[in-house]
C-alpha atoms as one frame of an Amber mdcrd trajectory, in Angstrom:
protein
   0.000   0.000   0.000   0.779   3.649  -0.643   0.877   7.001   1.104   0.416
   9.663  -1.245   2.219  13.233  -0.341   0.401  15.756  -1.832   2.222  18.888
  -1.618  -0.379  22.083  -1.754   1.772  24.394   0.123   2.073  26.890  -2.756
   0.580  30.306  -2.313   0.839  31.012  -6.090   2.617  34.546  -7.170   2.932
  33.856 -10.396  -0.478  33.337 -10.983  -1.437  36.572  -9.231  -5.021  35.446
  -8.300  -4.608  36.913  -4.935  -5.376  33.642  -3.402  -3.727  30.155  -3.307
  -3.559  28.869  -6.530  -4.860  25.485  -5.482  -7.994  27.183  -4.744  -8.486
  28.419  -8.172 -11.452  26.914 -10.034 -10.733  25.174 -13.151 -13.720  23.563
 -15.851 -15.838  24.122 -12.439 -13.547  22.559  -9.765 -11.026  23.831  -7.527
  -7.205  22.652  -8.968  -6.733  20.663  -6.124  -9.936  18.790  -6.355  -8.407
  17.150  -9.739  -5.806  15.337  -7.687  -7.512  14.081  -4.747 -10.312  12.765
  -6.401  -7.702  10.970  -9.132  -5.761   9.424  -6.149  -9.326   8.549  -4.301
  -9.825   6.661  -6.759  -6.324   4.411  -6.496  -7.347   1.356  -3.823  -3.221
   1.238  -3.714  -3.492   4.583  -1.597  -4.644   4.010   1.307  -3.358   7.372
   3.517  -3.439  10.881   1.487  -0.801  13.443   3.513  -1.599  16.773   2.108
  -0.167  20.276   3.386  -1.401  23.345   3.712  -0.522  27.451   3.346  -0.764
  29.206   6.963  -4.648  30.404   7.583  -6.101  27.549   4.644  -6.661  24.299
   6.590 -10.327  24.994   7.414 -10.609  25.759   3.660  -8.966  22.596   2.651
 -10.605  20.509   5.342 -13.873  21.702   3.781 -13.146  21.080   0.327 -11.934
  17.222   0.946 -15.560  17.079   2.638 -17.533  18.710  -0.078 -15.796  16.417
  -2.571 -16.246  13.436  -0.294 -13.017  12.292  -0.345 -12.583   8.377   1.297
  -9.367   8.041   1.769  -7.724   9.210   5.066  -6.507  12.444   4.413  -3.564
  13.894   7.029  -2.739  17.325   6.959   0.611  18.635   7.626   1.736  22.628
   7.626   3.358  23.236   4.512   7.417  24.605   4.967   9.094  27.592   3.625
  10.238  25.678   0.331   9.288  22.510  -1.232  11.955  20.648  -0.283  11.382
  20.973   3.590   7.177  20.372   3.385   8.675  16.872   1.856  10.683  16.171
   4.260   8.152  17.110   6.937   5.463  15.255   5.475   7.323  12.228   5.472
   7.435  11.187   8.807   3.931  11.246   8.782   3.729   8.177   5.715   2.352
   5.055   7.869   3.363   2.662   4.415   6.618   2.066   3.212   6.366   3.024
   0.101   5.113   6.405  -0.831   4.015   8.783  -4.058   4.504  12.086  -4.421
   2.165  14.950  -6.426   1.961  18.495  -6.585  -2.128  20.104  -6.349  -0.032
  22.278  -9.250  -0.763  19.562 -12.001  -4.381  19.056 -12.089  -4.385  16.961
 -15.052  -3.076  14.358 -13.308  -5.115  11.050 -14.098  -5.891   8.043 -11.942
  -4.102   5.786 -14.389  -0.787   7.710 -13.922  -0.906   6.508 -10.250  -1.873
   3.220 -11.296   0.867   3.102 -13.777   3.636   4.184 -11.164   2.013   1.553
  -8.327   2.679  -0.928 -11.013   5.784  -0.614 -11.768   8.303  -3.355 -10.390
  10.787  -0.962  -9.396  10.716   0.830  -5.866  11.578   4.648  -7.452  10.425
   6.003 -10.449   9.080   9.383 -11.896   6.896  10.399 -14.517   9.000  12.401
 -17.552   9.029  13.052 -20.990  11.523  13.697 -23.967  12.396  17.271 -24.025
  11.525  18.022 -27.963  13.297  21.212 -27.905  17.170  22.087 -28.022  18.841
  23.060 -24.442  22.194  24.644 -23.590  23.894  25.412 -20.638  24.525  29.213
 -20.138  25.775  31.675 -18.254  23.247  33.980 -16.988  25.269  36.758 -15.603
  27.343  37.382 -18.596  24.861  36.274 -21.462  27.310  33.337 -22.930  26.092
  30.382 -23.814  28.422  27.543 -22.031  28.260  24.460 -24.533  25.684  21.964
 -25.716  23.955  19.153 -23.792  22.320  16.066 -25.440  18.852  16.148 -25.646
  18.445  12.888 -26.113  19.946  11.970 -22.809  17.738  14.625 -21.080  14.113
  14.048 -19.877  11.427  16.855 -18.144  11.081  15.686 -15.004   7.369  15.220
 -14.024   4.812  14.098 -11.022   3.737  12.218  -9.711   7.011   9.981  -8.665
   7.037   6.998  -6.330  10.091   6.033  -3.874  10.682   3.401  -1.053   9.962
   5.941   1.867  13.488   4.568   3.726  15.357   5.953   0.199  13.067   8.960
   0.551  14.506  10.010   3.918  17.801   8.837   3.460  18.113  11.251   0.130
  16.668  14.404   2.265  18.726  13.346   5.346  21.440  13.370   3.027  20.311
  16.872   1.682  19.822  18.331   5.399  23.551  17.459   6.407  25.228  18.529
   3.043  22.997  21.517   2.957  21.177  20.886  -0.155  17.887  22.063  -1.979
  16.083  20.362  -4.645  13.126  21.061  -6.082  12.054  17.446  -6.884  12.524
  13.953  -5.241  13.807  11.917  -7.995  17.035  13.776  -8.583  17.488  14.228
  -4.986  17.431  10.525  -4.658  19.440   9.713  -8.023  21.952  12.961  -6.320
  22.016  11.265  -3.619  23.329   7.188  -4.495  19.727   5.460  -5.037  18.326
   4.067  -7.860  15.664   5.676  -9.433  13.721   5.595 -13.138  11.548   6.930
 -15.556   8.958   5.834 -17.608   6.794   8.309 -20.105   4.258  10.643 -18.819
   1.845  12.475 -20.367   2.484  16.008 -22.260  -1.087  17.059 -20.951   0.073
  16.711 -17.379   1.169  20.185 -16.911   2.093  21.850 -14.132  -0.214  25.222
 -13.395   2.169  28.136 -12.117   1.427  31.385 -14.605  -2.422  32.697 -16.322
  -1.347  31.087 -19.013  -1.368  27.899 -17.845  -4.595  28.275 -16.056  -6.332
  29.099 -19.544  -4.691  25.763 -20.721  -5.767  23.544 -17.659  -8.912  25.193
 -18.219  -9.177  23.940 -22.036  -7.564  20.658 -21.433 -10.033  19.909 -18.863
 -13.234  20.398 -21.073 -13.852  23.949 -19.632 -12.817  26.222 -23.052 -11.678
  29.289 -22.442 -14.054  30.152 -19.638 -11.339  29.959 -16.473
């Protein structure tokens, strides 16, 4: 069985809707509704641990009830990056193995979760084939540095899936070195464990700018009307 971290922590600048952006409706649902009800839906996940921005757990609380959400949901205060609301929701994963999602991808299907839980292997993420050319740069003088191999480069996506005791290990590892990632399957590879990919989806998008809200909002069968 699975514990799914679902990080929801954001407060959402970018998207400047003067609120959480989790709270944003999308095609007629809050984004974070898209997730929960995806992983509700997994009988694999068994314990949802979802954080929270300071002054929103009553609103959160409220919307897991409105949505009648059946999995155990526990809620954890989100940190001051997403690297540390990780590593404090972890201790609070009662299964040994664990997923993690972001409420920030709302396209996020039940059969990605079921595809991950399947999986033989204890870590792997979500990514896909970056189908545009990358170089390495330097941004305070404006040169470009070289050339990388796009072939051998993948956009790393969520959700992911890890052996919890890898998990901690990888942030322990992070917390003594004095290391920040902003994802858990390069932390882990970073960090000496095995981890892999297998192909996502280029719908699942992750919702940071109005932009992207528009495309949710058309992807999810609401039009233009977001």
């Amino acid at each position: 069985m699975y514990s799914l971290m679902l990080l929801n922590g954001g407060i959402g600048n970018r998207v400047a809707a003067g609120r959480p952006k989790q709270f944003i409706e999308v095609a007629g649902r809050p984004i974070i509704v898209y997730s929960l009800v995806a992983a509700d839906a997994v009988p694999e996940i068994d314990q949802i641990v979802l954080n929270y921005p300071e002054g929103f757990r009553e609103e959160i609380e409220r919307l897991v009830d409105d949505y009648a959400i059946q999995t155990p949901v526990t809620y954890v205060k989100a940190g001051a990056s997403r690297h540390e609301s990780v590593a404090a929701m972890l201790p609070e994963c009662c299964n040994d193995r664990v997923l993690v999602h972001e409420s920030a991808r709302p396209l996020v299907g039940t059969a990605d979760f079921k595809l991950l839980v399947a999986d033989p292997r204890e870590n792997v993420s979500l990514m896909l084939p970056i189908p545009f050319t990358v170089a390495p740069v330097d941004p305070e003088t404006a040169l470009v540095a070289g050339s990388l191999e796009r072939d051998r480069l993948r956009n790393v996506q969520l959700p992911q899936k890890f052996l919890k005791a890898d998990l901690a290990d990888a942030h322990e590892q992070a917390r003594d070195k004095q290391l920040v990632f902003t994802e858990d399957a390069t932390l882990c590879a970073v960090t000496g464990h095995d981890v892999y990919f297998i192909d996502g989806q280029d719908t699942n998008i992750k919702v940071t700018t109005p932009t992207d809200v528009k495309l949710a909002g058309f992807l999810l069968g609401g039009g233009d009307d977001v």
